[in-house]
Every structure is written in structure tokens, then in C-alpha cells.
PDB file of C-alpha atoms in Angstrom:
ATOM      1  CA  UNK V1049    -164.665 -57.432 -67.921  1.00  0.00           C
ATOM      2  CA  UNK V1050    -162.637 -60.633 -68.395  1.00  0.00           C
ATOM      3  CA  UNK V1051    -160.309 -59.602 -65.550  1.00  0.00           C
ATOM      4  CA  UNK V1052    -163.261 -59.110 -63.183  1.00  0.00           C
ATOM      5  CA  UNK V1053    -164.662 -62.549 -64.075  1.00  0.00           C
ATOM      6  CA  UNK V1054    -161.220 -64.177 -63.566  1.00  0.00           C
ATOM      7  CA  UNK V1055    -160.778 -62.606 -60.145  1.00  0.00           C
ATOM      8  CA  UNK V1056    -164.324 -63.558 -59.136  1.00  0.00           C
ATOM      9  CA  UNK V1057    -163.813 -67.163 -60.304  1.00  0.00           C
ATOM     10  CA  UNK V1058    -160.496 -67.445 -58.444  1.00  0.00           C
ATOM     11  CA  UNK V1059    -162.120 -66.337 -55.197  1.00  0.00           C
ATOM     12  CA  UNK V1060    -164.969 -68.809 -55.528  1.00  0.00           C
ATOM     13  CA  UNK V1061    -162.992 -71.943 -56.451  1.00  0.00           C
ATOM     14  CA  UNK V1062    -163.427 -73.543 -53.008  1.00  0.00           C
ATOM     15  CA  UNK V1063    -167.077 -72.651 -52.700  1.00  0.00           C
ATOM     16  CA  UNK V1064    -166.225 -69.441 -50.871  1.00  0.00           C
ATOM     17  CA  UNK V1065    -165.496 -71.114 -47.531  1.00  0.00           C
ATOM     18  CA  UNK V1066    -162.953 -69.225 -45.462  1.00  0.00           C
ATOM     19  CA  UNK V1067    -160.729 -70.714 -42.769  1.00  0.00           C
ATOM     20  CA  UNK V1068    -162.978 -69.215 -40.075  1.00  0.00           C
ATOM     21  CA  UNK V1069    -166.064 -70.684 -41.832  1.00  0.00           C
ATOM     22  CA  UNK V1070    -164.340 -74.075 -41.840  1.00  0.00           C
ATOM     23  CA  UNK V1071    -163.483 -73.805 -38.152  1.00  0.00           C
ATOM     24  CA  UNK V1072    -167.067 -72.816 -37.407  1.00  0.00           C
ATOM     25  CA  UNK V1073    -168.334 -75.859 -39.367  1.00  0.00           C
ATOM     26  CA  UNK V1074    -165.899 -78.110 -37.483  1.00  0.00           C
ATOM     27  CA  UNK V1075    -166.990 -76.687 -34.127  1.00  0.00           C
ATOM     28  CA  UNK V1076    -170.663 -77.174 -35.009  1.00  0.00           C
ATOM     29  CA  UNK V1077    -169.946 -80.783 -36.020  1.00  0.00           C
ATOM     30  CA  UNK V1078    -168.544 -81.436 -32.521  1.00  0.00           C
ATOM     31  CA  UNK V1079    -171.726 -80.448 -30.676  1.00  0.00           C
ATOM     32  CA  UNK V1080    -173.976 -83.460 -31.486  1.00  0.00           C
ATOM     33  CA  UNK V1081    -171.063 -85.872 -30.991  1.00  0.00           C
ATOM     34  CA  UNK V1082    -170.276 -84.393 -27.569  1.00  0.00           C
ATOM     35  CA  UNK V1083    -173.944 -84.444 -26.534  1.00  0.00           C
ATOM     36  CA  UNK V1084    -174.275 -88.097 -27.584  1.00  0.00           C
ATOM     37  CA  UNK V1085    -171.039 -89.001 -25.836  1.00  0.00           C
ATOM     38  CA  UNK V1086    -172.209 -87.443 -22.540  1.00  0.00           C
ATOM     39  CA  UNK V1087    -175.583 -89.161 -22.785  1.00  0.00           C
ATOM     40  CA  UNK V1088    -173.874 -92.557 -23.168  1.00  0.00           C
ATOM     41  CA  UNK V1089    -171.132 -91.848 -20.636  1.00  0.00           C
ATOM     42  CA  UNK V1090    -173.700 -90.910 -18.003  1.00  0.00           C
ATOM     43  CA  UNK V1091    -175.821 -93.968 -18.800  1.00  0.00           C
ATOM     44  CA  UNK V1092    -172.820 -96.239 -18.186  1.00  0.00           C
ATOM     45  CA  UNK V1093    -171.268 -94.330 -15.300  1.00  0.00           C
ATOM     46  CA  UNK V1094    -172.353 -96.212 -12.196  1.00  0.00           C
ATOM     47  CA  UNK V1095    -172.027 -99.753 -13.591  1.00  0.00           C
ATOM     48  CA  UNK V1096    -168.624 -99.557 -15.279  1.00  0.00           C
ATOM     49  CA  UNK V1097    -165.172 -98.097 -14.758  1.00  0.00           C
ATOM     50  CA  UNK V1098    -164.824 -95.049 -16.973  1.00  0.00           C
ATOM     51  CA  UNK V1099    -161.941 -92.616 -17.258  1.00  0.00           C
ATOM     52  CA  UNK V1100    -162.491 -89.723 -19.639  1.00  0.00           C
ATOM     53  CA  UNK V1101    -163.458 -89.260 -23.236  1.00  0.00           C
ATOM     54  CA  UNK V1102    -160.896 -88.038 -25.721  1.00  0.00           C
ATOM     55  CA  UNK V1103    -162.028 -86.198 -28.844  1.00  0.00           C
ATOM     56  CA  UNK V1104    -160.400 -85.237 -32.102  1.00  0.00           C
ATOM     57  CA  UNK V1105    -160.846 -84.970 -35.833  1.00  0.00           C
ATOM     58  CA  UNK V1106    -160.077 -87.643 -38.410  1.00  0.00           C
ATOM     59  CA  UNK V1107    -160.247 -87.983 -42.170  1.00  0.00           C
ATOM     60  CA  UNK V1108    -163.533 -89.151 -43.617  1.00  0.00           C
ATOM     61  CA  UNK V1109    -163.750 -92.680 -45.010  1.00  0.00           C
ATOM     62  CA  UNK V1110    -164.951 -91.273 -48.348  1.00  0.00           C
ATOM     63  CA  UNK V1111    -161.772 -90.316 -50.228  1.00  0.00           C
ATOM     64  CA  UNK V1112    -163.821 -87.891 -52.387  1.00  0.00           C
ATOM     65  CA  UNK V1113    -164.415 -85.758 -49.273  1.00  0.00           C
ATOM     66  CA  UNK V1114    -160.906 -84.278 -49.410  1.00  0.00           C
ATOM     67  CA  UNK V1115    -161.744 -81.075 -47.508  1.00  0.00           C
ATOM     68  CA  UNK V1116    -163.864 -82.863 -44.914  1.00  0.00           C
ATOM     69  CA  UNK V1117    -163.315 -84.228 -41.421  1.00  0.00           C
ATOM     70  CA  UNK V1118    -165.288 -86.249 -38.896  1.00  0.00           C
ATOM     71  CA  UNK V1119    -165.174 -85.654 -35.133  1.00  0.00           C
ATOM     72  CA  UNK V1120    -164.754 -88.657 -32.828  1.00  0.00           C
ATOM     73  CA  UNK V1121    -164.891 -89.071 -29.053  1.00  0.00           C
ATOM     74  CA  UNK V1122    -163.748 -92.356 -27.556  1.00  0.00           C
ATOM     75  CA  UNK V1123    -163.400 -93.713 -24.054  1.00  0.00           C
ATOM     76  CA  UNK V1124    -162.277 -96.993 -22.498  1.00  0.00           C
ATOM     77  CA  UNK V1125    -165.006 -98.851 -20.617  1.00  0.00           C
ATOM     78  CA  UNK V1126    -164.190-101.633 -18.156  1.00  0.00           C
ATOM     79  CA  UNK V1127    -166.471-104.040 -16.325  1.00  0.00           C
ATOM     80  CA  UNK V1128    -166.316-103.946 -12.538  1.00  0.00           C
ATOM     81  CA  UNK V1129    -166.269-107.725 -12.105  1.00  0.00           C
ATOM     82  CA  UNK V1130    -163.664-110.108 -13.461  1.00  0.00           C
ATOM     83  CA  UNK V1131    -166.287-112.868 -13.122  1.00  0.00           C
ATOM     84  CA  UNK V1132    -168.533-111.217 -15.703  1.00  0.00           C
ATOM     85  CA  UNK V1133    -168.163-112.830 -19.138  1.00  0.00           C
ATOM     86  CA  UNK V1134    -167.594-110.709 -22.229  1.00  0.00           C
ATOM     87  CA  UNK V1135    -171.117-111.586 -23.373  1.00  0.00           C
ATOM     88  CA  UNK V1136    -172.606-110.452 -20.051  1.00  0.00           C
ATOM     89  CA  UNK V1137    -170.578-107.248 -20.232  1.00  0.00           C
ATOM     90  CA  UNK V1138    -171.792-106.467 -23.772  1.00  0.00           C
ATOM     91  CA  UNK V1139    -175.393-107.265 -22.804  1.00  0.00           C
ATOM     92  CA  UNK V1140    -175.164-104.928 -19.801  1.00  0.00           C
ATOM     93  CA  UNK V1141    -173.649-102.098 -21.893  1.00  0.00           C
ATOM     94  CA  UNK V1142    -176.323-102.604 -24.553  1.00  0.00           C
ATOM     95  CA  UNK V1143    -179.054-102.484 -21.920  1.00  0.00           C
ATOM     96  CA  UNK V1144    -177.741 -99.204 -20.490  1.00  0.00           C
ATOM     97  CA  UNK V1145    -177.394 -97.649 -23.955  1.00  0.00           C
ATOM     98  CA  UNK V1146    -180.814 -98.871 -24.991  1.00  0.00           C
ATOM     99  CA  UNK V1147    -182.270 -97.047 -21.989  1.00  0.00           C
ATOM    100  CA  UNK V1148    -181.062 -93.744 -23.507  1.00  0.00           C
ATOM    101  CA  UNK V1149    -182.183 -94.545 -27.056  1.00  0.00           C
ATOM    102  CA  UNK V1150    -179.200 -96.351 -28.610  1.00  0.00           C
ATOM    103  CA  UNK V1151    -179.923 -99.900 -29.807  1.00  0.00           C
ATOM    104  CA  UNK V1152    -176.519-101.408 -30.577  1.00  0.00           C
ATOM    105  CA  UNK V1153    -176.426-104.399 -32.921  1.00  0.00           C
ATOM    106  CA  UNK V1154    -173.567-106.749 -33.855  1.00  0.00           C
ATOM    107  CA  UNK V1155    -171.438-105.121 -36.569  1.00  0.00           C
ATOM    108  CA  UNK V1156    -168.460-107.422 -36.951  1.00  0.00           C
ATOM    109  CA  UNK V1157    -166.069-109.313 -34.755  1.00  0.00           C
ATOM    110  CA  UNK V1158    -166.368-108.008 -31.177  1.00  0.00           C
ATOM    111  CA  UNK V1159    -168.112-104.817 -32.347  1.00  0.00           C
ATOM    112  CA  UNK V1160    -171.584-103.471 -31.666  1.00  0.00           C
ATOM    113  CA  UNK V1161    -172.862-100.441 -33.579  1.00  0.00           C
ATOM    114  CA  UNK V1162    -175.809 -98.097 -34.135  1.00  0.00           C
ATOM    115  CA  UNK V1163    -176.351 -94.945 -36.203  1.00  0.00           C
ATOM    116  CA  UNK V1164    -178.854 -92.146 -35.621  1.00  0.00           C
ATOM    117  CA  UNK V1165    -179.055 -88.749 -37.312  1.00  0.00           C
ATOM    118  CA  UNK V1166    -175.591 -89.188 -38.816  1.00  0.00           C
ATOM    119  CA  UNK V1167    -173.946 -90.051 -35.484  1.00  0.00           C
ATOM    120  CA  UNK V1168    -172.426 -93.534 -35.226  1.00  0.00           C
ATOM    121  CA  UNK V1169    -171.846 -95.227 -31.879  1.00  0.00           C
ATOM    122  CA  UNK V1170    -169.631 -98.294 -31.621  1.00  0.00           C
ATOM    123  CA  UNK V1171    -168.559-100.550 -28.785  1.00  0.00           C
ATOM    124  CA  UNK V1172    -165.361-102.470 -29.571  1.00  0.00           C
ATOM    125  CA  UNK V1173    -164.715-105.332 -27.165  1.00  0.00           C
ATOM    126  CA  UNK V1174    -160.978-105.626 -26.475  1.00  0.00           C
ATOM    127  CA  UNK V1175    -158.882-108.485 -25.150  1.00  0.00           C
ATOM    128  CA  UNK V1176    -158.911-108.588 -21.399  1.00  0.00           C
ATOM    129  CA  UNK V1177    -156.081-109.236 -18.982  1.00  0.00           C
ATOM    130  CA  UNK V1178    -156.460-112.154 -16.583  1.00  0.00           C
ATOM    131  CA  UNK V1179    -158.009-110.971 -13.328  1.00  0.00           C
ATOM    132  CA  UNK V1180    -159.546-107.850 -14.866  1.00  0.00           C
ATOM    133  CA  UNK V1181    -163.076-107.099 -15.961  1.00  0.00           C
ATOM    134  CA  UNK V1182    -164.171-107.077 -19.575  1.00  0.00           C
ATOM    135  CA  UNK V1183    -162.707-104.169 -21.492  1.00  0.00           C
ATOM    136  CA  UNK V1184    -164.050-102.176 -24.462  1.00  0.00           C
ATOM    137  CA  UNK V1185    -163.726 -98.882 -26.262  1.00  0.00           C
ATOM    138  CA  UNK V1186    -166.793 -96.688 -26.718  1.00  0.00           C
ATOM    139  CA  UNK V1187    -166.549 -94.625 -29.921  1.00  0.00           C
ATOM    140  CA  UNK V1188    -168.928 -91.821 -30.948  1.00  0.00           C
ATOM    141  CA  UNK V1189    -168.318 -90.597 -34.503  1.00  0.00           C
ATOM    142  CA  UNK V1190    -169.947 -87.599 -36.153  1.00  0.00           C
ATOM    143  CA  UNK V1191    -170.920 -86.795 -39.704  1.00  0.00           C
ATOM    144  CA  UNK V1192    -168.338 -86.078 -42.354  1.00  0.00           C
ATOM    145  CA  UNK V1193    -168.203 -82.255 -42.474  1.00  0.00           C
ATOM    146  CA  UNK V1194    -166.679 -79.993 -45.119  1.00  0.00           C
ATOM    147  CA  UNK V1195    -164.201 -77.655 -43.414  1.00  0.00           C
ATOM    148  CA  UNK V1196    -162.621 -76.339 -46.621  1.00  0.00           C
ATOM    149  CA  UNK V1197    -159.241 -74.631 -46.256  1.00  0.00           C
ATOM    150  CA  UNK V1198    -159.307 -75.006 -42.443  1.00  0.00           C
ATOM    151  CA  UNK V1199    -158.608 -78.761 -42.630  1.00  0.00           C
ATOM    152  CA  UNK V1200    -154.835 -78.449 -42.304  1.00  0.00           C
ATOM    153  CA  UNK V1201    -155.039 -75.994 -39.427  1.00  0.00           C
ATOM    154  CA  UNK V1202    -157.568 -78.169 -37.592  1.00  0.00           C
ATOM    155  CA  UNK V1203    -155.313 -81.219 -38.005  1.00  0.00           C
ATOM    156  CA  UNK V1204    -152.307 -79.185 -36.826  1.00  0.00           C
ATOM    157  CA  UNK V1205    -154.253 -78.064 -33.748  1.00  0.00           C
ATOM    158  CA  UNK V1206    -155.357 -81.629 -32.964  1.00  0.00           C
ATOM    159  CA  UNK V1207    -152.055 -83.342 -33.691  1.00  0.00           C
ATOM    160  CA  UNK V1208    -150.034 -85.471 -31.291  1.00  0.00           C
ATOM    161  CA  UNK V1209    -151.275 -85.242 -27.718  1.00  0.00           C
ATOM    162  CA  UNK V1210    -153.510 -82.212 -28.365  1.00  0.00           C
ATOM    163  CA  UNK V1211    -157.015 -83.633 -28.007  1.00  0.00           C
ATOM    164  CA  UNK V1212    -160.264 -82.589 -26.380  1.00  0.00           C
ATOM    165  CA  UNK V1213    -160.681 -84.092 -22.924  1.00  0.00           C
ATOM    166  CA  UNK V1214    -164.201 -84.805 -21.742  1.00  0.00           C
ATOM    167  CA  UNK V1215    -164.030 -84.675 -17.946  1.00  0.00           C
ATOM    168  CA  UNK V1216    -167.010 -84.182 -15.685  1.00  0.00           C
ATOM    169  CA  UNK V1217    -166.694 -81.308 -13.239  1.00  0.00           C
ATOM    170  CA  UNK V1218    -168.693 -79.758 -10.447  1.00  0.00           C
ATOM    171  CA  UNK V1219    -169.158 -76.624 -12.580  1.00  0.00           C
ATOM    172  CA  UNK V1220    -170.655 -78.602 -15.465  1.00  0.00           C
ATOM    173  CA  UNK V1221    -171.277 -82.347 -15.435  1.00  0.00           C
ATOM    174  CA  UNK V1222    -171.255 -82.446 -19.260  1.00  0.00           C
ATOM    175  CA  UNK V1223    -168.752 -79.842 -20.465  1.00  0.00           C
ATOM    176  CA  UNK V1224    -167.813 -79.536 -24.126  1.00  0.00           C
ATOM    177  CA  UNK V1225    -164.162 -78.489 -24.385  1.00  0.00           C
ATOM    178  CA  UNK V1226    -163.367 -75.153 -25.958  1.00  0.00           C
ATOM    179  CA  UNK V1227    -162.521 -75.321 -29.636  1.00  0.00           C
ATOM    180  CA  UNK V1228    -159.066 -74.668 -31.063  1.00  0.00           C
ATOM    181  CA  UNK V1229    -157.636 -72.130 -28.689  1.00  0.00           C
ATOM    182  CA  UNK V1230    -156.731 -69.359 -31.109  1.00  0.00           C
ATOM    183  CA  UNK V1231    -157.639 -65.823 -32.034  1.00  0.00           C
ATOM    184  CA  UNK V1232    -159.838 -67.112 -34.851  1.00  0.00           C
ATOM    185  CA  UNK V1233    -162.058 -69.324 -32.718  1.00  0.00           C
ATOM    186  CA  UNK V1234    -165.665 -68.809 -33.778  1.00  0.00           C
TER     187      UNK V1234
END
């Protein structure tokens, strides 16, 4: 009887989450971030220079969340007029985001931020080069999600230059990249 209890306890030490469960949780955590990113990207599209969003996983700020990750998509945003002041640029971005339900507020030096349903959106104003428009980085960050034993594999798959690319296409104007190209993809 003691042997059965020991084996059962050993298998349940991590809450019973398998690597595939962790990957599934990570993939599900990407969905609301990607949807929010596309909503904001499309709201900004015709008034600003945009390139593409880049997504990946990062450690959570809470050091107690050791088996957890957060998904982030970020994209550079540049004003189309070098005559536009940084303040005018930020006001225009805020107006466009407000139109799709995101009310950004000052959140530090050159940063605007808002949080809804666990998703945080930030606009970080960057230093501009003479003769260029105002320049910022749009960041959409998801909830901290427990991925259990899959954390290392997810980091390995999203290391270096391996990131999700959010590019519009004629097939789908708001595609969500496929998750971790492997045999174990959920």
C-alpha cells in the first residue's frame, strides 16, 4: 500500500500537468493576446507606419510563478509626419486605440498603458531620429500562465530568432501563427 501511495504522489508532484498540457495552456494564452494585437494593429494601420508584430514567451514578473510564462506581441509604430510632435503622435495613437475600446493612460516616462481582462497594452515612446516621424513600440502582454514542465521546451522553441510573426495576408487579414511546429502541437 505504501508503494502505491509513493508512486501516486510522485506522479502528482507538479499538479499532474504534462508537457502537452503545458503546450496547450501556452497556446490558449496566445489567443487573446493575438486577437487584441490585431484589433489595435488594424485600428492604427492607415494613420501610422507599421511593419509586423513579433510574438514570443517571457518569464512572468512574479518570481513565485516559476513554471509560468506570459505571451507578448510587440510592433514598432512610426508617425507619418516628421512635423508631428511626440505629444500629437501619442494623442493620435490614443484616439485610435480608444475607438476600439483601449483607453491608454500615462504609466511612467514616455509610456502609456491599459489593462483589460488580464491583457496589458503599452505604448512606449522611443527617441526619434531627426527628420523622421515619432516612433514607439506597441506591446500587448497576456496573463501569466502555468505551463508546468513544458516551460523549457517552449523557451527552446522560441529562442533566438524563432518568434511568431504577425503578418497580414490576403488569405487571412488577422492570422495567428501556428504554435510550436512539432509532433506534440495541440
